[in-house]
Every structure is written in C-alpha cells, then in structure tokens.
Amino acid sequence: MNRLLRVLLGMVCVFSVGLTQAAPKPGAMAPDFTATDTQGNTVTLSRLQGQYVVLEWTNHLCPFVQKHYGSGNMQALQKTYTDKGYHWYSIVSSAPGKQGNIDAAKANELTTSRGAAPSGVILDPSGAIGKLYDARTTPHMFIIDPSGKLVYMGGIDSIPSADKADLAAATNYVKAAFTELEAGKPVSTPVSAPYGCSVKY
Amino acid sequence: MSLLLTLLWPLTALAAPVQARHVVVDLLTETSTVTAGEPLWVLLTFAPEPHWHTYWKNPGDSGLAPKLNWQLPPGWQAREPLFPTPAAIPYGKQINYGYEGESGLLVELVPPLVMQEENVALTLDARWLVCADACVPGQAEFKLELPVTRFAAPNPRHKSRFAQARFSLPLKSDIAGTYRVQGEQIVVDLPARTLPRSVSRVFIAPGQIAEAELAPDLTFKEDRLLIRLNRHSYFSKAPPQIEVVLELAGQGWSVPARLQPQGESQ
C-alpha cells in the first residue's frame, strides 16, 4: 500500500514538474516559439541559438514604456546589443481593442519615429507568446543565452517608477546581466521584480 | 497686512486638493497647529474616478505604490505611510492590490522636542500611478505651513476623514507568526486565537514573495492558521519578516510573520 502510494505520488510529482517546466525559470531552457515579425521575417527562438537573445514586452502607450523610450534608454540598449550581433525582439501582446494593440505598419512607424533598434518587433495579439513567458508588465525583460537557457527575467531596472529622473540612479539589470555574461560570470541578479503596466491580454 | 496674513493661515494650513488626471489628491492635517514633541498626523487622500484605482504597498502583478518624499525642517522625521486594507482587483488573469474608491495614506510626522520657530513649513512631493485599463502617473507638491503652538489645535473639519482613515487600516494584532519557503510554496503559520475563523483574502507585503491569489489555501488547525501560497515566480530572497494582511468583509488584520530559520522545529 505504502509502495503503491509512493509510486502514485512519484507520478504526481513527475506530472507537476512537466507542467511547471513550461513556466520560464532562470537556468532552464527558454520556452520556444515561432512568430513572424513586422517586417515579415519568421523568427524561431531555438534557431537563434549561438547568440544572446533579448525579449522585451512593450506597449507604446504605457507610461512606464514611455519613460524608457522618451529618455532614449531603451533604444540605446537595443543599439548597444544589436550592434554586438545579439538578437533583440520587442513583443506586443496587447489584444485587439486593448491599449497598445497595433498593426505591423504602426509598429514599423514607431520603430522609425522613436529611433528604436530592435532586431524585430513581434505582434502577439492572441497573447500566446506572452502567456508562454508569463509576461506580466510592460516593460518586462528576458535574456536568453547562446545555449537557449533563460539567464535573466524581470524588470528593466532597480527603481520601479514612471519617472525619467529615476533612470540615473537605477541599476539597469539588462546591462548588468550582459556585463557579467560578457566577463564569463554568472548573472548575479537572475530575477527581479518586473514593474510597469499590466500586459493588455 | 497682518490681519490678511492671519486670515490666510487656515488656508495655507489646508493645502488645496489637486485635480490630477483621473484622480483628486489631497493632503490633510489632523491638527491646524503643531506642538514640539507631539506627532502630527497627516492624511494623503486619493479619490480616483469610477473604475480607476490606486495601489497598495505591494501593487500585485503590475502597478505601483504611491511614493512620498518629504522635505522637513531639521529634527523632523516622517514615518512610513500606513496603508488601508486593500482590495484585490483582477485584470484578466492578473491580480492587483489597491483601492477603487477613495483611500487615504496616514503618515505620522514627528517634530523635534524643541521648536523655536513660530511656523513650520512641510513639503510633500507625492507620486502615484492611477490605472483603469490604462495607467496614468501623477505628481503633486503639497506645501503645509503650520503655526507652532503650545497645544495643537484640532482640525474639526478633518475629524471624520481621519477617523475613517484609521478605521480602514488593518487591525494590528499583538500576535506574530512565522513563515517558511517550502519548495514552490510559501507557508505562513499564525496563531489564530484572535483572528476570524474565516478569511476571504490574504495579502502579503512586500511584493515578489507569494503570487496573488483570489482563493488562498487556508487551514485552521486547533489554534493555528496555516496559509499555503504559491511562491512568487519572481521570488529571489526571503526577508527576515513579512506582513500578512487577512481580510474578511472589508475588515483587515495585519500580522507580522518572521522567517522561520531552516531546520527550526515548529
């Protein structure tokens, strides 16, 4: 009886691990997805292995996003890392009719007008990719290493606010993570509080 | 001129409400004068438009708690704001903690034991986020100028607002519990003797400890209450103490729970 119970419990554990594996976790493989970016290119995360990938959840009407774009902070990060050959995808998971929901033309116009420099913008109106990553806020940042493992997830920096004046004193976690990764060190802050507007699923 | 100034006193002591986008924000003082060594209570009120909300100290899955930055004369101290018992505000699958109606943050300002000056100037820079589907950040500066008197003069106009604000705070119980991180769970263990036998909501502060849940797993066992919550996906470090706010029919109870050292028996 005891043995049967243990076997059953074991099965339950395996099953629940199987379920929780889907949720993103630093050190685990990043959930794979295939999408088409706003330039019409097919993006499959697992095919980007061999290089770092940044995923940035965004909504151009969210004041927290506006803090990081209005100050040029986000564009500067995008430029720094795409210049190194890293991949950077901005993802919009706003559902149709919800704040921030845009079409490809609008997304491309925003990239141009804001001087943004991502590798591509992915529209996710069904929220499938957002839910795969349990993206909660805009912005919400994820870094995936060349082996496909998630090495950072969380906020863009250490001061949750919508105020540009806080940028100078904040620790930018994306920058901090890359500084450590490029020096061959593990990321010392692999998880931080994502802050911002809710993702408009 | 001096008569005019005298007439203006009550006006400057009552900073005017600020009509910001989607919310009216005001700063009230419990007394209209201030006395050396006696705490001065102030109330920062938020009255959002219908369906808009402001946030608790742990805003939940998104949002932002108000930030208060005081500029006070030397020797003064501002304590941390006291937040009313929050409500759970669902947005799709996400849950925020905050206030859909009017709410007020009580703040205790502690003056020095000796004050030579006739008047004091207190300045608050308040920042907040107010959200419905969309979010709008706001900011206002409140300047209070209060005469220093031997006995603080009550402010009858604000009496009911302060009473309401105090009533909205979670009751502080004299009990303390513990919590532990158990795998993917946060287990809170409280002595339940002075707590209600049924609880509709559990709020944990700070954020990033436990996932927001509308129906937490509660077990009353003899005179203890065990609360099992999912560890937050963005949990990184267990603080020495957390605040557990239990809510039943709008009434909150606040209980501190200290981290149970590993290996310590229950």
Coordinates of C-alpha atoms in Angstrom, one line a residue:
Chain A
M1 CA 0.0 0.0 0.0
N2 CA 2.8 2.3 1.0
R3 CA 4.7 1.4 -2.1
L4 CA 1.7 2.0 -4.3
L5 CA 1.2 5.4 -2.6
R6 CA 4.8 6.3 -3.2
V7 CA 4.6 5.3 -6.9
L8 CA 1.4 7.3 -7.3
L9 CA 3.0 10.3 -5.5
G10 CA 6.0 9.9 -7.7
M11 CA 3.8 10.1 -10.8
V12 CA 2.1 13.2 -9.5
C13 CA 5.5 14.8 -9.0
V14 CA 6.7 14.0 -12.5
F15 CA 3.4 15.3 -13.9
S16 CA 3.7 18.6 -12.0
V17 CA 7.3 19.1 -12.9
G18 CA 6.2 18.5 -16.5
L19 CA 3.7 21.3 -16.1
T20 CA 6.0 23.8 -14.3
Q21 CA 8.7 23.3 -16.9
A22 CA 6.6 25.4 -19.2
A23 CA 6.9 28.4 -16.9
P24 CA 10.1 30.4 -17.6
K25 CA 12.8 29.9 -15.0
P26 CA 16.4 31.2 -15.0
G27 CA 18.8 28.3 -15.7
A28 CA 16.1 26.4 -17.6
M29 CA 15.6 26.4 -21.4
A30 CA 13.6 29.3 -22.6
P31 CA 10.2 28.3 -24.0
D32 CA 10.4 28.0 -27.8
F33 CA 8.2 29.9 -30.1
T34 CA 7.9 30.7 -33.8
A35 CA 6.5 34.1 -34.9
T36 CA 6.5 36.5 -37.9
D37 CA 8.0 39.9 -37.2
T38 CA 6.5 43.1 -38.5
Q39 CA 9.0 43.0 -41.5
G40 CA 7.6 39.6 -42.5
N41 CA 10.6 37.6 -41.2
T42 CA 10.0 34.3 -39.5
V43 CA 11.5 34.2 -36.0
T44 CA 12.1 30.8 -34.3
L45 CA 13.7 31.2 -30.9
S46 CA 15.5 27.9 -31.0
R47 CA 17.1 28.8 -34.4
L48 CA 18.7 31.8 -32.8
Q49 CA 20.9 29.6 -30.6
G50 CA 24.6 30.5 -30.7
Q51 CA 23.8 34.2 -29.8
Y52 CA 22.2 36.1 -27.0
V53 CA 18.5 36.9 -27.3
V54 CA 16.6 39.7 -25.5
L55 CA 12.8 39.7 -25.3
E56 CA 11.2 43.0 -24.4
W57 CA 7.5 43.2 -23.7
T58 CA 6.2 46.6 -24.8
N59 CA 3.1 48.8 -25.2
H60 CA 3.9 52.2 -26.7
L61 CA 1.0 53.9 -24.7
C62 CA 2.1 52.6 -21.3
P63 CA 3.8 55.4 -19.3
F64 CA 6.5 53.0 -18.0
V65 CA 7.4 52.2 -21.6
Q66 CA 7.3 55.9 -22.4
K67 CA 9.8 56.5 -19.6
H68 CA 12.3 54.2 -21.2
Y69 CA 11.7 55.3 -24.8
G70 CA 11.1 59.0 -24.1
S71 CA 14.5 59.1 -22.4
G72 CA 16.2 57.1 -25.2
N73 CA 17.2 54.5 -22.6
M74 CA 15.6 51.5 -24.4
Q75 CA 16.8 52.5 -27.9
A76 CA 20.4 52.9 -26.5
L77 CA 20.2 49.4 -25.0
Q78 CA 18.8 47.9 -28.3
K79 CA 21.6 49.6 -30.3
T80 CA 24.4 48.5 -27.9
Y81 CA 23.4 44.9 -28.1
T82 CA 22.2 44.5 -31.6
D83 CA 25.5 46.2 -32.7
K84 CA 27.2 43.2 -31.0
G85 CA 25.2 40.8 -33.1
Y86 CA 22.8 39.9 -30.3
H87 CA 19.1 39.5 -31.1
W88 CA 16.6 41.8 -29.6
Y89 CA 12.8 41.3 -30.1
S90 CA 10.2 43.7 -28.9
I91 CA 6.9 41.9 -28.3
V92 CA 3.5 43.5 -28.2
S93 CA 0.9 41.2 -26.6
S94 CA -2.0 43.8 -26.4
A95 CA -5.2 42.1 -27.6
P96 CA -7.3 43.6 -30.3
G97 CA -9.2 46.6 -28.9
K98 CA -6.9 46.9 -25.9
Q99 CA -4.3 49.6 -25.3
G100 CA -1.2 49.3 -27.3
N101 CA -2.6 46.9 -29.9
I102 CA -1.0 47.9 -33.2
D103 CA -0.6 46.6 -36.7
A104 CA 2.8 46.0 -38.5
A105 CA 2.7 49.4 -40.2
K106 CA 2.2 51.2 -37.0
A107 CA 4.9 49.1 -35.3
N108 CA 7.4 49.9 -38.0
E109 CA 6.4 53.6 -37.9
L110 CA 7.0 53.6 -34.1
T111 CA 10.4 51.9 -34.6
T112 CA 11.4 54.7 -37.1
S113 CA 9.9 57.6 -35.1
R114 CA 11.4 56.6 -31.8
G115 CA 14.8 55.7 -33.3
A116 CA 14.4 52.2 -31.9
A117 CA 16.9 49.5 -33.0
P118 CA 15.5 46.0 -32.2
S119 CA 16.2 43.1 -34.5
G120 CA 12.5 42.9 -34.9
V121 CA 9.0 43.6 -33.5
I122 CA 6.7 40.7 -32.9
L123 CA 2.9 41.2 -32.7
D124 CA 1.3 38.7 -30.4
P125 CA -2.4 39.8 -30.2
S126 CA -3.5 36.3 -29.1
G127 CA -1.2 36.7 -26.2
A128 CA 0.2 33.2 -26.9
I129 CA 3.9 34.2 -26.5
G130 CA 3.1 36.5 -23.6
K131 CA 1.4 33.7 -21.7
L132 CA 4.2 31.2 -22.6
Y133 CA 6.6 33.6 -20.8
D134 CA 4.1 34.7 -18.2
A135 CA 4.8 38.3 -19.2
R136 CA 3.1 40.5 -16.7
T137 CA 4.2 44.1 -17.3
T138 CA 5.4 46.4 -19.9
P139 CA 8.3 46.6 -20.0
H140 CA 9.2 43.1 -18.9
M141 CA 12.6 41.8 -19.9
F142 CA 14.0 38.3 -20.6
I143 CA 17.6 37.4 -21.6
I144 CA 18.4 34.0 -23.2
D145 CA 22.0 32.8 -23.5
P146 CA 23.6 31.3 -26.6
S147 CA 22.7 27.8 -25.4
G148 CA 19.0 28.7 -25.3
K149 CA 18.8 29.0 -21.5
L150 CA 17.0 31.8 -19.8
V151 CA 19.6 33.8 -17.7
Y152 CA 17.5 36.8 -16.7
M153 CA 13.9 37.7 -16.3
G154 CA 12.3 40.7 -14.6
G155 CA 12.3 44.4 -14.6
I156 CA 14.4 46.6 -16.8
D157 CA 16.0 48.3 -13.8
S158 CA 16.0 48.6 -10.0
I159 CA 13.7 51.7 -9.5
P160 CA 10.1 51.0 -10.2
S161 CA 8.7 54.3 -11.4
A162 CA 7.3 56.1 -14.4
D163 CA 9.7 58.9 -13.8
K164 CA 12.7 59.5 -16.2
A165 CA 14.5 61.3 -13.3
D166 CA 15.0 57.9 -11.6
L167 CA 17.0 56.5 -14.5
A168 CA 20.3 57.9 -13.4
A169 CA 20.3 56.3 -10.0
A170 CA 18.8 53.0 -11.1
T171 CA 20.8 49.8 -11.8
N172 CA 19.9 48.6 -15.3
Y173 CA 19.5 44.9 -14.9
V174 CA 19.8 44.1 -18.6
K175 CA 23.1 46.0 -18.8
A176 CA 24.3 44.5 -15.5
A177 CA 23.5 41.0 -16.8
F178 CA 25.4 41.5 -20.0
T179 CA 28.4 43.0 -18.3
E180 CA 28.6 39.8 -16.2
L181 CA 27.8 37.4 -19.0
E182 CA 30.4 39.0 -21.3
A183 CA 33.0 38.6 -18.5
G184 CA 32.2 34.9 -18.3
K185 CA 30.4 35.3 -15.0
P186 CA 27.0 34.1 -13.9
V187 CA 24.3 36.7 -13.7
S188 CA 24.2 37.8 -10.1
T189 CA 20.6 39.1 -10.3
P190 CA 18.8 36.5 -12.5
V191 CA 15.4 37.6 -11.3
S192 CA 14.0 40.9 -10.3
A193 CA 10.5 42.4 -9.9
P194 CA 9.0 43.3 -13.3
Y195 CA 7.3 46.6 -13.0
G196 CA 5.0 48.6 -15.2
C197 CA 1.6 48.5 -16.7
S198 CA -0.2 45.2 -16.9
V199 CA 0.1 43.4 -20.3
K200 CA -3.2 44.1 -22.0
Y201 CA -4.1 40.5 -22.8
Chain B
M1 CA -1.3 93.2 6.2
S2 CA -1.0 91.2 9.4
L3 CA -4.8 90.8 9.5
L4 CA -4.6 89.5 6.0
L5 CA -1.9 87.0 7.0
T6 CA -3.9 85.9 9.9
L7 CA -6.9 85.3 7.7
L8 CA -4.7 83.4 5.3
W9 CA -3.4 81.0 8.0
P10 CA -6.1 78.4 7.8
L11 CA -5.9 78.5 4.0
T12 CA -2.3 77.7 3.8
A13 CA -2.6 75.1 6.5
L14 CA -5.1 73.3 4.3
A15 CA -3.3 72.7 1.1
A16 CA -5.8 72.7 -1.8
P17 CA -6.9 69.4 -3.3
V18 CA -5.1 68.7 -6.6
Q19 CA -7.2 67.7 -9.5
A20 CA -4.9 65.4 -11.4
R21 CA -5.7 63.2 -14.3
H22 CA -8.4 60.7 -13.2
V23 CA -7.8 61.3 -9.5
V24 CA -8.2 64.1 -6.9
V25 CA -5.3 64.1 -4.4
D26 CA -5.3 66.0 -1.2
L27 CA -3.2 66.3 1.9
L28 CA -4.9 66.9 5.2
T29 CA -3.5 67.6 8.7
E30 CA -5.2 66.3 11.8
T31 CA -4.4 69.5 13.7
S32 CA -4.2 73.0 12.4
T33 CA -1.1 73.9 14.5
V34 CA 1.8 71.8 15.6
T35 CA 3.4 71.3 19.0
A36 CA 7.0 70.3 19.8
G37 CA 7.5 66.7 20.6
E38 CA 3.9 65.7 19.6
P39 CA 3.3 63.6 16.5
L40 CA 1.5 65.4 13.7
W41 CA -0.7 63.0 11.7
V42 CA -1.4 63.8 8.1
L43 CA -3.5 62.1 5.5
L44 CA -2.8 61.8 1.8
T45 CA -6.1 61.1 0.1
F46 CA -6.7 59.7 -3.4
A47 CA -10.2 59.9 -4.9
P48 CA -10.0 58.3 -8.3
E49 CA -12.7 58.5 -11.0
P50 CA -15.1 55.5 -11.1
H51 CA -13.3 52.3 -12.3
W52 CA -9.9 53.8 -11.7
H53 CA -7.7 52.6 -8.9
T54 CA -4.5 53.4 -6.9
Y55 CA -2.3 50.8 -5.3
W56 CA -1.4 49.2 -2.0
K57 CA 2.3 49.0 -0.8
N58 CA 2.5 45.7 -2.8
P59 CA 0.7 46.6 -6.0
G60 CA 0.4 42.9 -7.1
D61 CA 1.1 41.7 -10.7
S62 CA 1.6 45.3 -12.0
G63 CA 1.1 48.9 -11.0
L64 CA 3.0 51.0 -8.5
A65 CA 2.5 52.1 -4.9
P66 CA 2.4 55.8 -4.2
K67 CA 5.8 57.3 -3.3
L68 CA 6.1 60.1 -0.7
N69 CA 9.1 62.3 -0.5
W70 CA 9.1 64.7 2.4
Q71 CA 11.1 67.9 2.8
L72 CA 11.0 68.6 6.5
P73 CA 12.8 71.1 8.8
P74 CA 15.8 69.8 10.7
G75 CA 14.9 67.5 13.5
W76 CA 11.7 66.3 11.9
Q77 CA 11.0 62.7 10.9
A78 CA 8.4 61.2 8.6
R79 CA 7.4 57.6 9.4
E80 CA 6.4 55.1 6.7
P81 CA 2.9 55.7 5.4
L82 CA 0.1 53.4 6.8
F83 CA -1.9 51.8 4.0
P84 CA -5.6 50.8 4.4
T85 CA -6.6 47.2 3.9
P86 CA -6.5 46.8 0.1
A87 CA -8.9 45.1 -2.3
A88 CA -8.0 42.5 -4.9
I89 CA -8.5 44.0 -8.3
P90 CA -8.4 41.4 -11.1
Y91 CA -7.4 42.2 -14.6
G92 CA -7.8 39.2 -16.8
K93 CA -5.6 36.5 -15.1
Q94 CA -3.6 39.1 -13.3
I95 CA -4.4 40.5 -9.9
N96 CA -3.6 43.9 -8.5
Y97 CA -3.9 45.1 -4.9
G98 CA -5.3 48.6 -4.3
Y99 CA -8.3 50.8 -3.9
E100 CA -11.1 51.6 -6.4
G101 CA -12.8 54.1 -4.2
E102 CA -11.3 56.9 -2.1
S103 CA -8.4 55.9 0.1
G104 CA -6.0 57.7 2.4
L105 CA -2.5 57.0 3.5
L106 CA -1.9 58.0 7.1
V107 CA 1.6 59.4 7.9
E108 CA 3.0 60.2 11.3
L109 CA 5.3 63.2 11.2
V110 CA 7.5 63.5 14.3
P111 CA 8.7 67.0 15.2
P112 CA 11.7 67.7 17.4
L113 CA 11.3 68.0 21.2
V114 CA 12.1 71.7 21.0
M115 CA 10.9 74.2 18.3
Q116 CA 12.0 77.8 18.4
E117 CA 10.3 78.9 15.2
E118 CA 6.8 80.4 15.1
N119 CA 5.8 78.5 12.0
V120 CA 7.0 75.4 10.2
A121 CA 6.9 74.6 6.5
L122 CA 6.4 71.0 5.5
T123 CA 6.6 69.9 1.8
L124 CA 5.5 66.6 0.3
D125 CA 6.3 65.5 -3.1
A126 CA 3.8 62.8 -3.9
R127 CA 3.9 60.5 -6.9
W128 CA 1.3 57.9 -7.8
L129 CA 0.0 55.7 -10.5
V130 CA -3.7 55.6 -11.2
C131 CA -5.0 52.9 -13.6
A132 CA -8.2 51.6 -15.2
D133 CA -7.4 49.7 -18.4
A134 CA -4.8 52.4 -19.0
C135 CA -2.3 53.8 -16.4
V136 CA -1.5 57.4 -15.8
P137 CA 1.3 58.5 -13.4
G138 CA 0.8 61.7 -11.4
Q139 CA 2.8 64.0 -9.2
A140 CA 1.9 66.9 -6.9
E141 CA 3.7 69.0 -4.4
F142 CA 1.9 69.9 -1.2
K143 CA 3.2 72.7 1.0
L144 CA 1.9 73.0 4.5
E145 CA 2.6 75.9 6.7
L146 CA 1.6 75.4 10.3
P147 CA 2.0 77.7 13.3
V148 CA 3.8 76.2 16.3
T149 CA 1.7 76.4 19.4
R150 CA 1.9 75.0 23.0
F151 CA -1.1 72.8 22.4
A152 CA -2.0 71.5 19.0
A153 CA -5.3 72.9 17.8
P154 CA -7.7 70.2 16.5
N155 CA -9.0 70.5 13.0
P156 CA -12.7 69.6 13.4
R157 CA -13.2 69.7 9.6
H158 CA -10.9 66.7 9.2
K159 CA -12.0 64.7 12.2
S160 CA -14.3 62.3 10.3
R161 CA -11.7 61.8 7.5
F162 CA -9.1 60.8 10.0
A163 CA -11.5 58.6 11.8
Q164 CA -12.4 56.9 8.5
A165 CA -8.8 56.5 7.5
R166 CA -7.9 54.9 10.9
F167 CA -11.0 52.6 10.6
S168 CA -9.8 51.5 7.1
L169 CA -6.4 50.4 8.4
P170 CA -5.9 46.7 9.1
L171 CA -6.1 46.0 12.8
K172 CA -2.7 45.4 14.4
S173 CA -2.8 42.3 16.3
D174 CA -0.4 41.6 19.1
I175 CA 0.3 38.2 17.8
A176 CA 3.2 37.3 15.5
G177 CA 3.6 34.3 13.3
T178 CA 6.3 32.7 11.1
Y179 CA 6.6 31.8 7.5
R180 CA 8.8 29.4 5.6
V181 CA 9.7 28.7 2.0
Q182 CA 8.8 25.1 1.3
G183 CA 9.8 24.2 -2.3
E184 CA 7.4 26.1 -4.6
Q185 CA 5.3 27.2 -1.7
I186 CA 5.2 29.9 1.0
V187 CA 3.7 28.5 4.1
V188 CA 2.6 31.1 6.7
D189 CA 1.8 29.8 10.2
L190 CA -0.1 32.2 12.5
P191 CA -1.6 31.8 16.0
A192 CA -5.3 32.1 15.1
R193 CA -6.8 32.7 18.5
T194 CA -7.5 36.4 17.9
L195 CA -8.2 36.0 14.1
P196 CA -11.5 35.5 12.5
R197 CA -12.4 31.8 11.7
S198 CA -12.9 32.6 8.1
V199 CA -10.9 34.8 5.9
S200 CA -11.8 35.9 2.4
R201 CA -8.4 37.3 1.2
V202 CA -4.8 37.2 2.1
F203 CA -2.4 40.0 1.1
I204 CA 1.4 39.7 1.6
A205 CA 3.9 42.6 1.6
P206 CA 6.5 43.1 0.3
G207 CA 5.8 42.0 -3.3
Q208 CA 7.6 39.1 -5.1
I209 CA 7.1 36.8 -2.1
A210 CA 3.8 35.0 -2.9
E211 CA 1.7 35.0 -6.0
A212 CA -1.5 37.0 -5.7
E213 CA -4.4 34.6 -5.3
L214 CA -8.1 35.2 -5.0
A215 CA -8.8 31.9 -3.1
P216 CA -5.9 31.2 -0.9
D217 CA -5.4 27.7 0.7
L218 CA -6.3 28.2 4.4
T219 CA -6.3 25.5 7.1
F220 CA -7.4 26.3 10.7
K221 CA -5.7 23.7 12.9
E222 CA -6.5 23.9 16.6
D223 CA -5.5 27.5 17.4
R224 CA -3.3 28.0 14.3
L225 CA -3.9 29.2 10.9
L226 CA -1.8 27.7 8.1
I227 CA -1.8 29.6 4.8
R228 CA -0.2 28.0 1.7
L229 CA 0.6 30.3 -1.1
N230 CA 2.4 29.7 -4.4
R231 CA 5.9 31.1 -4.2
H232 CA 6.2 34.1 -6.5
S233 CA 7.8 33.4 -9.9
Y234 CA 10.0 36.5 -9.2
F235 CA 10.9 35.5 -5.6
S236 CA 14.6 35.9 -5.0
K237 CA 15.2 36.3 -1.3
A238 CA 13.2 35.7 1.9
P239 CA 13.2 38.8 4.0
P240 CA 13.5 38.4 7.8
Q241 CA 9.9 39.4 8.2
I242 CA 6.8 39.8 6.0
E243 CA 3.4 41.4 6.7
V244 CA 0.4 39.2 6.3
V245 CA -2.9 41.1 6.0
L246 CA -6.1 39.0 6.3
E247 CA -9.4 40.4 5.2
L248 CA -12.9 39.5 5.9
A249 CA -15.9 41.6 4.8
G250 CA -13.7 44.7 4.4
Q251 CA -12.0 44.4 7.8
G252 CA -8.3 43.7 7.8
W253 CA -6.0 42.2 10.3
S254 CA -2.2 42.8 10.0
V255 CA 0.1 40.1 11.4
P256 CA 3.9 40.1 11.1
A257 CA 5.4 36.7 10.2
R258 CA 9.1 36.2 10.7
L259 CA 11.2 33.9 8.6
Q260 CA 11.4 30.5 10.3
P261 CA 15.1 29.6 10.2
Q262 CA 15.7 26.4 8.3
G263 CA 15.7 23.3 10.5
E264 CA 13.8 25.0 13.3
S265 CA 11.0 22.7 14.5
Q266 CA 7.5 24.1 14.6

